[in-house]
Coordinates of C-alpha atoms in Angstrom, one line a residue:
M1 CA 0.1 0.0 0.0
A2 CA 1.0 3.7 -0.7
L3 CA 1.5 5.8 2.6
F4 CA -0.4 8.6 2.3
L5 CA 0.8 11.9 4.4
D6 CA -1.3 14.8 5.6
S7 CA -0.9 17.7 3.2
R8 CA 0.3 20.0 6.0
V9 CA 3.4 17.5 6.3
L10 CA 4.2 17.7 2.7
D11 CA 3.9 21.5 2.7
Q12 CA 6.2 21.7 5.9
T13 CA 8.8 19.3 4.0
R14 CA 8.6 21.4 0.9
E15 CA 9.0 24.5 3.2
G16 CA 12.2 22.9 4.9
S17 CA 13.9 21.9 1.7
T18 CA 13.4 25.5 0.4
R19 CA 15.2 27.0 3.6
E20 CA 18.0 24.5 3.3
R21 CA 18.6 25.6 -0.3
K22 CA 18.2 29.2 0.7
G23 CA 20.8 28.8 3.6
I24 CA 18.2 29.4 6.4
H25 CA 18.8 27.4 9.5
N26 CA 16.3 26.7 12.0
P27 CA 17.7 26.2 15.4
N28 CA 14.9 24.3 16.7
S29 CA 14.8 21.8 13.9
S30 CA 16.7 18.6 14.0
S31 CA 19.3 17.7 11.4
L32 CA 17.4 14.3 10.9
S33 CA 14.9 14.1 8.1
P34 CA 11.4 14.6 8.9
L35 CA 10.4 10.9 8.5
M36 CA 12.8 10.0 11.4
A37 CA 11.7 12.6 13.7
P38 CA 9.2 10.2 15.6
N39 CA 12.0 8.1 16.7
K40 CA 13.2 10.9 19.1
L41 CA 9.7 10.6 20.7
N42 CA 10.4 7.1 22.1
S43 CA 10.4 7.4 25.8
S44 CA 12.5 4.5 26.1
G45 CA 15.3 6.2 24.1
N46 CA 15.3 3.4 21.4
T47 CA 16.1 5.4 18.5
S48 CA 17.3 2.4 16.5
T49 CA 13.8 1.3 15.7
S50 CA 13.9 -0.6 12.4
M51 CA 11.7 0.8 9.5
S52 CA 12.7 -1.7 6.9
C53 CA 9.6 -2.7 4.6
S54 CA 8.9 -6.5 4.6
Q55 CA 7.9 -7.9 1.1
A56 CA 4.2 -9.2 1.1
E57 CA 3.6 -12.5 -0.8
N58 CA 2.1 -10.4 -3.8
G59 CA 5.2 -8.5 -4.2
F60 CA 4.0 -5.3 -2.6
V61 CA 5.4 -3.6 0.3
N62 CA 3.5 -4.3 3.6
S63 CA 2.5 -1.1 4.9
F64 CA 2.1 -2.3 8.5
S65 CA 5.7 -2.7 9.0
L66 CA 6.6 0.9 8.3
F67 CA 5.7 1.8 12.0
P68 CA 5.7 -1.0 14.5
E69 CA 2.4 -1.1 16.3
K70 CA 3.9 -0.6 19.8
A71 CA 5.5 2.5 18.7
V72 CA 2.5 3.6 16.8
H73 CA 0.5 3.1 19.9
E74 CA 2.9 4.9 22.4
L75 CA 3.0 7.8 19.8
L76 CA -0.6 8.3 20.0
E77 CA -0.8 8.0 23.7
S78 CA 2.0 10.1 24.8
P79 CA 1.7 14.0 25.1
V80 CA 4.1 15.8 22.8
Q81 CA 6.9 17.8 24.6
G82 CA 8.4 21.1 23.5
S83 CA 6.9 23.9 21.7
D84 CA 8.2 23.3 18.1
D85 CA 5.2 23.9 15.8
H86 CA 6.4 21.7 13.1
L87 CA 7.0 18.9 15.6
I88 CA 3.3 19.2 16.8
E89 CA 1.9 19.3 13.2
F90 CA 4.0 16.3 12.1
S91 CA 2.8 14.1 15.1
E92 CA -0.9 15.0 14.4
A93 CA -0.3 14.1 10.8
L94 CA 1.3 10.7 12.1
R95 CA -1.9 10.0 14.4
T96 CA -4.0 10.6 11.2
V97 CA -2.0 8.2 9.2
A98 CA -2.0 5.5 12.0
K99 CA -5.8 5.8 12.2
A100 CA -6.1 5.4 8.5
L101 CA -4.0 2.5 8.5
R102 CA -5.9 0.7 11.4
Q103 CA -9.1 1.2 9.4
V104 CA -7.4 -0.3 6.1
A105 CA -6.4 -3.3 8.2
E106 CA -9.7 -3.8 9.5
G107 CA -11.2 -3.5 6.0
K108 CA -8.7 -6.1 4.7
A109 CA -9.3 -8.7 7.3
S110 CA -13.3 -8.2 6.5
A111 CA -12.8 -8.8 2.9
Q112 CA -10.7 -11.9 3.4
A113 CA -13.2 -13.2 5.7
E114 CA -15.9 -12.4 3.1
A115 CA -13.9 -14.1 0.3
A116 CA -13.4 -17.3 2.4
E117 CA -17.3 -17.3 3.0
W118 CA -17.9 -16.8 -0.7
K119 CA -15.5 -19.6 -1.7
R120 CA -17.1 -22.0 0.8
K121 CA -20.5 -21.5 -0.7
Y122 CA -19.2 -22.0 -4.1
E123 CA -17.8 -25.3 -3.2
L124 CA -20.9 -26.4 -1.6
E125 CA -23.1 -25.3 -4.5
R126 CA -20.6 -26.9 -7.2
E127 CA -20.8 -30.2 -5.1
R128 CA -24.8 -29.8 -5.0
N129 CA -25.0 -29.3 -8.7
N130 CA -22.8 -32.3 -9.4
L131 CA -24.9 -34.6 -7.3
H132 CA -28.1 -33.0 -8.8
F133 CA -26.7 -33.7 -12.4
E134 CA -25.8 -37.5 -11.7
H135 CA -29.2 -37.9 -10.2
T136 CA -31.0 -36.2 -13.2
E137 CA -29.0 -38.5 -15.4
K138 CA -29.9 -41.6 -13.6
S139 CA -33.6 -40.6 -13.8
C140 CA -33.5 -39.8 -17.3
L141 CA -32.0 -43.2 -18.2
E142 CA -35.1 -44.6 -16.1
H143 CA -37.6 -42.4 -18.1
Q144 CA -36.1 -43.9 -21.3
A145 CA -36.5 -47.4 -20.4
D146 CA -40.3 -46.6 -19.5
L147 CA -40.8 -44.8 -22.9
E148 CA -39.6 -47.7 -24.6
D149 CA -41.9 -50.2 -22.8
V150 CA -44.7 -47.6 -23.5
R151 CA -44.0 -47.9 -27.3
T152 CA -43.4 -51.9 -27.2
N153 CA -46.8 -52.4 -25.6
N154 CA -48.7 -49.6 -27.0
S155 CA -50.1 -48.5 -23.6
T156 CA -51.9 -45.3 -23.6
K157 CA -52.3 -45.2 -19.8
Q158 CA -48.7 -45.5 -18.9
S159 CA -47.6 -42.8 -16.5
I160 CA -44.1 -41.0 -17.0
L161 CA -41.8 -39.7 -14.3
C162 CA -41.0 -36.1 -14.3
N163 CA -38.2 -34.4 -12.1
D164 CA -39.2 -30.9 -10.7
A165 CA -37.1 -28.1 -9.9
N166 CA -36.1 -29.4 -6.4
G167 CA -34.7 -32.7 -7.9
Q168 CA -38.0 -34.7 -6.6
S169 CA -39.8 -36.8 -8.9
E170 CA -43.6 -36.7 -9.6
R171 CA -45.9 -38.4 -11.7
C172 CA -47.7 -37.3 -14.7
C173 CA -50.2 -39.0 -16.9
S174 CA -49.6 -39.1 -20.5
R175 CA -53.0 -38.7 -21.1
N176 CA -53.2 -35.2 -19.9
G177 CA -50.2 -34.2 -21.8
I178 CA -46.7 -34.8 -23.5
C179 CA -43.9 -34.7 -21.1
S180 CA -40.0 -34.4 -22.5
H181 CA -37.3 -36.7 -20.9
E182 CA -34.5 -38.5 -22.6
V183 CA -35.8 -37.6 -25.9
L184 CA -34.7 -33.9 -25.2
R185 CA -30.9 -34.8 -25.1
D186 CA -28.6 -35.1 -28.1
G187 CA -27.6 -38.7 -28.3
T188 CA -24.7 -38.2 -30.4
P189 CA -21.7 -39.2 -28.6
D190 CA -18.6 -36.6 -28.2
S191 CA -15.4 -37.7 -29.7
D192 CA -13.4 -36.3 -26.9
S193 CA -15.6 -37.3 -23.7
K194 CA -18.6 -39.5 -23.5
S195 CA -19.7 -37.6 -20.6
K196 CA -20.2 -34.5 -22.7
M197 CA -23.6 -33.9 -24.0
V198 CA -25.9 -31.2 -25.2
R199 CA -29.2 -30.8 -23.0
K200 CA -32.2 -29.1 -24.0
A201 CA -34.7 -27.5 -21.8
S202 CA -37.4 -30.0 -20.5
F203 CA -41.2 -29.0 -21.1
K204 CA -44.5 -30.6 -21.1
L205 CA -47.5 -30.1 -23.4
S206 CA -50.9 -30.3 -21.8
W207 CA -54.5 -29.8 -23.0
C208 CA -56.4 -26.8 -21.4
C209 CA -59.8 -27.9 -20.0
K210 CA -62.6 -26.3 -18.1
G211 CA -63.0 -29.4 -15.9
E212 CA -64.9 -32.7 -16.0
R213 CA -68.0 -31.2 -17.1
S214 CA -66.6 -29.2 -19.9
D215 CA -68.8 -28.9 -23.1
Q216 CA -65.5 -29.2 -25.2
Y217 CA -63.8 -32.3 -26.4
K218 CA -59.9 -32.1 -26.8
H219 CA -58.4 -34.0 -29.5
D220 CA -54.7 -35.3 -29.3
I221 CA -53.5 -33.5 -32.4
V222 CA -49.8 -32.9 -31.5
S223 CA -46.9 -35.4 -31.7
F224 CA -43.8 -35.2 -29.8
E225 CA -40.5 -36.4 -31.1
R226 CA -37.1 -35.6 -29.8
G227 CA -38.1 -32.2 -28.2
N228 CA -39.8 -30.9 -31.7
I229 CA -43.6 -29.9 -31.6
T230 CA -45.3 -31.1 -34.9
T231 CA -49.1 -31.3 -35.7
A232 CA -50.5 -34.9 -36.6
E233 CA -51.7 -33.6 -40.0
R234 CA -55.0 -35.3 -39.5
S235 CA -56.8 -33.7 -42.1
S236 CA -54.3 -34.5 -44.9
K237 CA -54.2 -38.2 -44.1
Q238 CA -56.6 -40.7 -45.5
I239 CA -58.1 -42.9 -42.9
S240 CA -58.6 -46.6 -43.6
L241 CA -60.9 -49.0 -41.8
K242 CA -59.7 -52.8 -41.4
W243 CA -62.0 -55.1 -40.0
E244 CA -60.6 -57.4 -37.2
S245 CA -63.6 -59.6 -37.3
C246 CA -66.3 -60.1 -39.6
P247 CA -69.4 -57.8 -39.4
Q248 CA -72.5 -59.7 -38.1
T249 CA -75.2 -57.1 -37.7
V250 CA -76.3 -54.4 -40.6
L251 CA -78.9 -51.8 -40.2
I252 CA -80.7 -50.6 -43.2
L253 CA -82.3 -47.0 -43.3
T254 CA -84.6 -45.8 -46.3
K255 CA -85.7 -43.0 -47.8
P256 CA -89.7 -42.9 -47.2
N257 CA -92.5 -42.8 -49.8
S258 CA -90.3 -44.1 -52.6
V259 CA -91.5 -47.4 -54.3
S260 CA -88.1 -48.1 -56.2
V261 CA -86.2 -47.7 -52.8
Q262 CA -88.6 -50.3 -51.2
I263 CA -88.1 -52.8 -54.1
L264 CA -84.3 -52.3 -53.9
C265 CA -84.4 -52.6 -49.8
A266 CA -86.1 -55.9 -50.2
E267 CA -83.7 -57.3 -52.8
M268 CA -80.7 -56.2 -50.7
I269 CA -82.2 -57.8 -47.6
R270 CA -82.7 -60.9 -49.3
W271 CA -79.1 -61.0 -50.7
L272 CA -77.5 -60.0 -47.5
K273 CA -79.3 -62.8 -45.4
Q274 CA -78.9 -65.5 -47.8
Q275 CA -75.5 -64.9 -49.1
K276 CA -73.7 -63.1 -46.2
K277 CA -75.8 -64.8 -43.5
L278 CA -75.9 -61.3 -41.7
H279 CA -78.5 -60.1 -39.1
I280 CA -80.6 -57.2 -40.3
Y281 CA -82.1 -54.2 -38.4
V282 CA -84.6 -51.8 -40.1
E283 CA -86.9 -49.2 -38.8
P284 CA -90.4 -50.1 -37.6
R285 CA -92.0 -48.6 -40.6
V286 CA -89.8 -50.6 -42.9
R287 CA -90.6 -53.9 -41.2
V288 CA -94.2 -53.3 -41.7
E289 CA -93.9 -52.6 -45.4
L290 CA -91.7 -55.8 -45.8
L291 CA -94.0 -58.0 -43.8
T292 CA -97.1 -56.5 -45.8
E293 CA -95.3 -58.0 -48.9
S294 CA -94.2 -61.1 -47.8
S295 CA -94.0 -63.2 -44.6
Y296 CA -90.3 -64.2 -45.5
F297 CA -89.0 -61.0 -43.9
N298 CA -89.9 -62.3 -40.2
F299 CA -86.1 -62.5 -39.6
V300 CA -85.7 -58.8 -39.8
E301 CA -85.3 -57.0 -36.3
T302 CA -86.4 -53.7 -35.3
W303 CA -86.8 -51.6 -32.0
N304 CA -89.8 -50.6 -29.9
D305 CA -88.7 -47.4 -28.3
N306 CA -86.1 -44.7 -28.0
K307 CA -84.2 -46.5 -25.1
E308 CA -83.5 -49.4 -27.7
I309 CA -82.5 -46.8 -30.3
L310 CA -79.6 -45.4 -27.9
M311 CA -78.2 -49.0 -27.7
L312 CA -78.1 -49.6 -31.3
H313 CA -74.4 -48.6 -31.8
T314 CA -73.5 -51.8 -29.5
K315 CA -75.3 -54.1 -31.7
V316 CA -74.9 -52.8 -35.2
D317 CA -71.5 -53.3 -37.0
L318 CA -72.5 -51.3 -40.4
V319 CA -75.4 -48.9 -41.5
I320 CA -76.5 -48.8 -45.2
T321 CA -78.5 -45.9 -46.4
L322 CA -80.7 -45.9 -49.2
G323 CA -81.6 -42.4 -50.3
G324 CA -79.9 -38.7 -50.5
D325 CA -78.1 -36.7 -48.1
G326 CA -81.2 -36.2 -46.2
T327 CA -81.2 -39.8 -45.4
V328 CA -77.5 -39.8 -44.2
L329 CA -78.6 -36.9 -42.0
W330 CA -81.3 -39.1 -40.5
A331 CA -79.1 -41.9 -39.9
A332 CA -76.5 -39.7 -38.0
S333 CA -79.2 -38.1 -35.8
M334 CA -80.4 -41.6 -34.7
F335 CA -77.1 -42.0 -32.8
K336 CA -76.4 -39.7 -29.9
G337 CA -73.1 -41.2 -29.2
P338 CA -70.8 -43.2 -31.2
V339 CA -71.8 -43.9 -34.9
P340 CA -71.2 -47.0 -36.8
P341 CA -69.6 -46.9 -40.4
I342 CA -72.1 -45.8 -42.8
V343 CA -72.4 -47.0 -46.6
P344 CA -74.5 -44.5 -48.3
F345 CA -76.1 -45.3 -51.6
S346 CA -77.1 -42.6 -54.0
L347 CA -80.8 -42.4 -54.5
G348 CA -81.4 -38.8 -54.2
S349 CA -81.0 -35.6 -56.0
L350 CA -77.7 -34.3 -55.2
G351 CA -75.5 -36.8 -53.3
F352 CA -72.6 -34.9 -51.7
M353 CA -72.4 -37.8 -49.1
T354 CA -73.6 -40.4 -51.2
P355 CA -71.0 -41.7 -53.5
F356 CA -72.2 -45.5 -53.9
Y357 CA -74.2 -46.2 -56.8
S358 CA -77.2 -48.6 -56.1
E359 CA -77.0 -50.6 -59.5
H360 CA -73.6 -52.1 -58.3
Y361 CA -74.6 -52.7 -54.4
K362 CA -73.5 -56.3 -54.7
E363 CA -70.0 -55.2 -55.7
C364 CA -69.8 -52.5 -53.3
L365 CA -70.9 -54.4 -50.3
E366 CA -68.6 -57.4 -51.3
S367 CA -65.6 -55.0 -51.1
I368 CA -66.8 -53.3 -47.9
L369 CA -67.6 -56.3 -46.0
K370 CA -64.1 -57.8 -46.7
G371 CA -62.3 -54.6 -46.2
P372 CA -60.2 -52.7 -45.8
I373 CA -62.3 -49.6 -46.6
S374 CA -61.4 -45.8 -47.0
I375 CA -63.7 -43.6 -44.8
T376 CA -64.2 -40.0 -44.2
L377 CA -64.7 -38.8 -40.5
R378 CA -67.4 -36.0 -40.7
H379 CA -67.4 -34.0 -37.9
R380 CA -70.8 -33.0 -35.8
L381 CA -71.6 -30.0 -33.6
L382 CA -72.8 -30.5 -30.2
C383 CA -75.4 -27.7 -29.5
H384 CA -77.6 -26.9 -26.3
V385 CA -79.9 -23.9 -25.4
I386 CA -79.1 -21.9 -22.3
R387 CA -82.3 -20.0 -20.9
D388 CA -82.2 -16.8 -19.4
A389 CA -83.7 -18.2 -16.3
A390 CA -81.2 -20.9 -16.2
K391 CA -79.1 -20.7 -12.7
N392 CA -75.9 -21.7 -14.3
E393 CA -74.0 -22.9 -17.6
Y394 CA -74.9 -26.6 -16.9
E395 CA -78.6 -26.0 -16.7
T396 CA -79.3 -26.5 -20.3
E397 CA -82.3 -28.2 -22.5
E398 CA -81.5 -31.3 -24.5
Q399 CA -78.2 -31.5 -26.4
M400 CA -78.7 -31.6 -30.3
L401 CA -76.1 -33.2 -32.6
V402 CA -76.0 -31.7 -36.0
L403 CA -74.1 -33.0 -39.2
N404 CA -74.7 -30.1 -41.5
E405 CA -75.3 -26.8 -39.7
V406 CA -77.1 -25.2 -36.9
T407 CA -79.2 -21.7 -38.1
I408 CA -80.2 -18.9 -36.1
D409 CA -82.7 -16.7 -38.2
R410 CA -85.4 -14.0 -37.7
G411 CA -88.3 -16.4 -38.4
I412 CA -91.4 -14.6 -39.4
S413 CA -90.5 -11.5 -37.8
S414 CA -89.8 -8.3 -40.0
F415 CA -87.2 -7.0 -37.9
L416 CA -83.4 -7.8 -38.3
T417 CA -82.0 -10.2 -35.9
N418 CA -79.5 -8.9 -33.4
L419 CA -77.0 -11.6 -32.2
E420 CA -74.1 -11.0 -30.0
C421 CA -71.4 -13.9 -30.8
Y422 CA -68.6 -15.1 -28.6
C423 CA -65.8 -17.5 -29.2
D424 CA -64.4 -19.0 -26.0
N425 CA -65.6 -15.9 -23.9
S426 CA -64.1 -13.4 -26.5
F427 CA -66.2 -11.1 -28.2
V428 CA -66.5 -11.8 -32.0
T429 CA -69.0 -9.4 -33.4
C430 CA -72.8 -8.5 -33.3
V431 CA -74.8 -9.9 -36.0
Q432 CA -77.6 -7.7 -37.7
G433 CA -79.2 -9.2 -40.7
D434 CA -81.2 -12.1 -41.4
G435 CA -79.4 -14.5 -39.2
L436 CA -76.2 -16.7 -38.6
I437 CA -75.1 -20.1 -39.9
L438 CA -72.8 -22.5 -37.8
S439 CA -71.9 -25.2 -40.1
T440 CA -69.6 -28.2 -40.1
T441 CA -67.0 -28.7 -43.0
S442 CA -69.6 -31.4 -44.3
G443 CA -72.3 -28.8 -44.5
S444 CA -70.3 -26.4 -46.2
T445 CA -71.8 -27.3 -49.6
A446 CA -75.1 -26.8 -48.2
Y447 CA -77.0 -23.6 -46.6
S448 CA -73.7 -21.9 -45.9
L449 CA -72.6 -22.3 -49.5
A450 CA -75.7 -20.5 -50.6
A451 CA -75.2 -17.5 -48.0
G452 CA -71.6 -17.0 -49.4
G453 CA -69.4 -19.4 -47.3
S454 CA -66.6 -21.4 -48.7
M455 CA -66.5 -25.0 -49.7
V456 CA -64.1 -26.8 -47.3
H457 CA -63.0 -30.3 -47.5
P458 CA -64.9 -32.5 -45.0
Q459 CA -61.9 -33.6 -43.2
V460 CA -60.6 -30.1 -42.3
P461 CA -61.5 -29.9 -38.5
G462 CA -63.4 -26.6 -38.3
I463 CA -66.4 -24.7 -37.7
L464 CA -67.8 -22.3 -40.4
F465 CA -69.2 -18.8 -39.3
T466 CA -71.4 -17.6 -42.0
P467 CA -73.8 -14.6 -41.7
I468 CA -76.9 -14.7 -43.7
C469 CA -77.6 -11.3 -45.7
P470 CA -75.8 -9.1 -43.1
H471 CA -76.7 -5.5 -43.0
S472 CA -73.0 -4.6 -43.6
L473 CA -70.6 -4.9 -46.8
S474 CA -67.7 -6.0 -44.7
F475 CA -69.1 -8.8 -42.7
R476 CA -67.4 -11.8 -44.4
P477 CA -67.5 -15.4 -43.4
L478 CA -65.2 -16.9 -40.7
I479 CA -63.7 -20.5 -40.3
F480 CA -62.9 -21.0 -36.4
P481 CA -60.6 -24.2 -35.1
E482 CA -62.4 -27.2 -33.9
H483 CA -61.3 -26.9 -30.3
V484 CA -63.3 -23.5 -29.6
T485 CA -66.6 -23.1 -28.3
L486 CA -69.3 -20.6 -29.9
R487 CA -72.0 -18.9 -28.0
V488 CA -74.5 -17.0 -29.7
Q489 CA -76.7 -14.8 -27.3
V490 CA -80.0 -12.7 -28.3
P491 CA -79.5 -9.5 -26.2
F492 CA -82.1 -7.8 -24.0
N493 CA -82.4 -4.8 -26.5
S494 CA -83.6 -7.0 -29.1
R495 CA -86.7 -6.2 -31.0
S496 CA -87.7 -9.5 -31.8
P497 CA -86.7 -13.2 -30.7
A498 CA -84.7 -15.4 -33.0
W499 CA -85.3 -18.9 -34.0
A500 CA -82.8 -21.8 -34.1
S501 CA -83.2 -24.9 -36.2
F502 CA -80.8 -27.9 -36.4
D503 CA -80.2 -29.6 -39.6
G504 CA -83.4 -28.1 -40.9
K505 CA -85.4 -29.3 -38.0
D506 CA -86.5 -29.1 -34.3
R507 CA -86.9 -25.3 -34.5
K508 CA -86.6 -23.7 -31.0
P509 CA -87.2 -20.1 -30.1
L510 CA -84.7 -18.0 -28.5
A511 CA -86.1 -15.2 -26.5
P512 CA -83.9 -12.0 -25.3
G513 CA -81.5 -13.3 -22.8
D514 CA -81.2 -16.9 -24.2
A515 CA -78.1 -18.2 -25.7
L516 CA -77.0 -21.0 -27.8
V517 CA -73.7 -22.9 -27.4
C518 CA -71.8 -25.0 -29.9
S519 CA -68.8 -26.9 -29.8
M520 CA -67.2 -29.8 -32.0
A521 CA -68.9 -33.2 -30.8
P522 CA -66.7 -36.0 -29.8
W523 CA -68.3 -38.4 -32.1
P524 CA -68.0 -37.9 -35.6
V525 CA -69.8 -39.7 -38.4
P526 CA -67.5 -42.3 -40.5
T527 CA -68.8 -42.6 -44.0
A528 CA -67.3 -45.1 -46.3
C529 CA -65.5 -43.7 -49.8
L530 CA -66.0 -45.1 -53.1
V531 CA -62.2 -43.9 -53.8
D532 CA -61.0 -41.7 -51.0
S533 CA -62.3 -38.8 -49.3
T534 CA -60.6 -36.1 -51.6
N535 CA -61.7 -38.1 -54.8
D536 CA -65.2 -38.2 -53.6
F537 CA -65.3 -34.6 -52.4
L538 CA -64.1 -33.3 -55.8
R539 CA -66.3 -35.6 -57.7
S540 CA -69.4 -34.4 -55.7
I541 CA -68.9 -30.8 -56.4
H542 CA -68.0 -31.3 -60.0
E543 CA -71.2 -33.5 -60.5
G544 CA -73.6 -32.0 -58.0
L545 CA -72.8 -28.2 -58.5
H546 CA -71.1 -28.3 -61.8
W547 CA -68.3 -26.2 -60.1
N548 CA -66.3 -23.9 -62.4
L549 CA -67.9 -25.5 -65.3
R550 CA -67.6 -23.3 -68.5
K551 CA -67.0 -23.5 -72.3
T552 CA -63.4 -24.0 -72.9
Q553 CA -61.6 -21.1 -74.8
S554 CA -61.4 -21.7 -78.3
F555 CA -57.7 -21.8 -80.0
D556 CA -58.8 -19.9 -83.1
G557 CA -59.0 -16.8 -81.2
P558 CA -56.8 -13.7 -81.4
R559 CA -53.1 -14.5 -80.5
E560 CA -50.3 -12.7 -79.2
T561 CA -47.8 -11.3 -81.8

């Protein structure tokens, strides 16, 4: 350390040097240099006190050896003798220097103690991190073994161990999300050290739900591979159905009031019973018609009440419809839960969902019963009405399942409808016009198309939001993702009530304060494809709607030069 002297001592030293150069002699001053003057003040007469400096370990001079502690203490305690002003001022300066040195010594000792404490904490933290790393590595190896067991056994209920921030393990169920473990680590070995590896941050993907009584159904549409998040691309993949056992029971639904359909139904039932040995269910009306024709059809089964209809999906392996799209809608409405595969034969006018031709029903059914078959999963909407008098959101009326669309219109009223629309509790818009259509992608070629909506591939999971004659030029249709919940409410200041219809039937009034809630149903309608879902969809819009059909431009017109 550098020895800092009082400014007054430096001034006096300069003054003394000036006097010596000028030849001025002070009789009271000593012939010794000012720095040696304190030795005269030693009461014991020890004027040979050493002032040598010792070298510290770092190569700097140790400041504390310039003045021995005992000499400094006696200097501070003993009174100053004599009346020399320079000696008195010099003694005061030395006291100031000694006080400063004492404070520096105390600060150095405190700093050394603090540094030792930090070094001890650092060693403990490094040891703790090493132990935590070894524990995490061991746990990750165990998780890798668990994941391999899951892939081998195809278990969907396997629980995976996860490590929390404190190093403790907790269990998370794979059905509630996706946990990242060993797949997050880079398994490429290092050429220099096997213990060195690149690690990625661990995370978990979970599906947000409102609770057990949620009106939303969550689909697992995210795959997880080595820490990368990718979608499952459900809409772009063709779905195939392969029978693990031969179908045993068939349900046949027909279009009413059609003689040609009755004749085809009787012929098909004979062939299925005699050639395929199948159990056959029909509607009560159809069974009466068959028995009126011949008593041969006594083997045909039917149901007696709605309770038996609810259990049809547990008995029926395959559904055959003879009619148009309306017959397919009727077949879907009979099943309030899971729906068996439907084979729709075209005996109607348009036939967007009926790709099979009745003239070749034997070949078609032979191929379908043998399998595998391509199917289209047609999504349905789950709708329910919440009245203004309801105490909570779960106090609703009977749920309705629709395959095409739910329509909210003004009915016979001459006033515009006034509807407040929300998406997952976020305000969307206020509809003022003739009404609103909430459609599935299968229903995009029905009422929604006529109201200006887009045509959408039936396997695209989404909900179409199409206004009916809106009183605004900027009101364009929307397409929402499948996981949202839409709520349409009639405000209290509405001039008239609205009316809701579900697939064109079951109309219900919506008074001011009432709300209609729609979300994607968990049970789609699987319909068999003639070729595949895309080919059938394009064929239906080309043949049924004559989509983009025009006369081809001739080659003998004007040419560019």
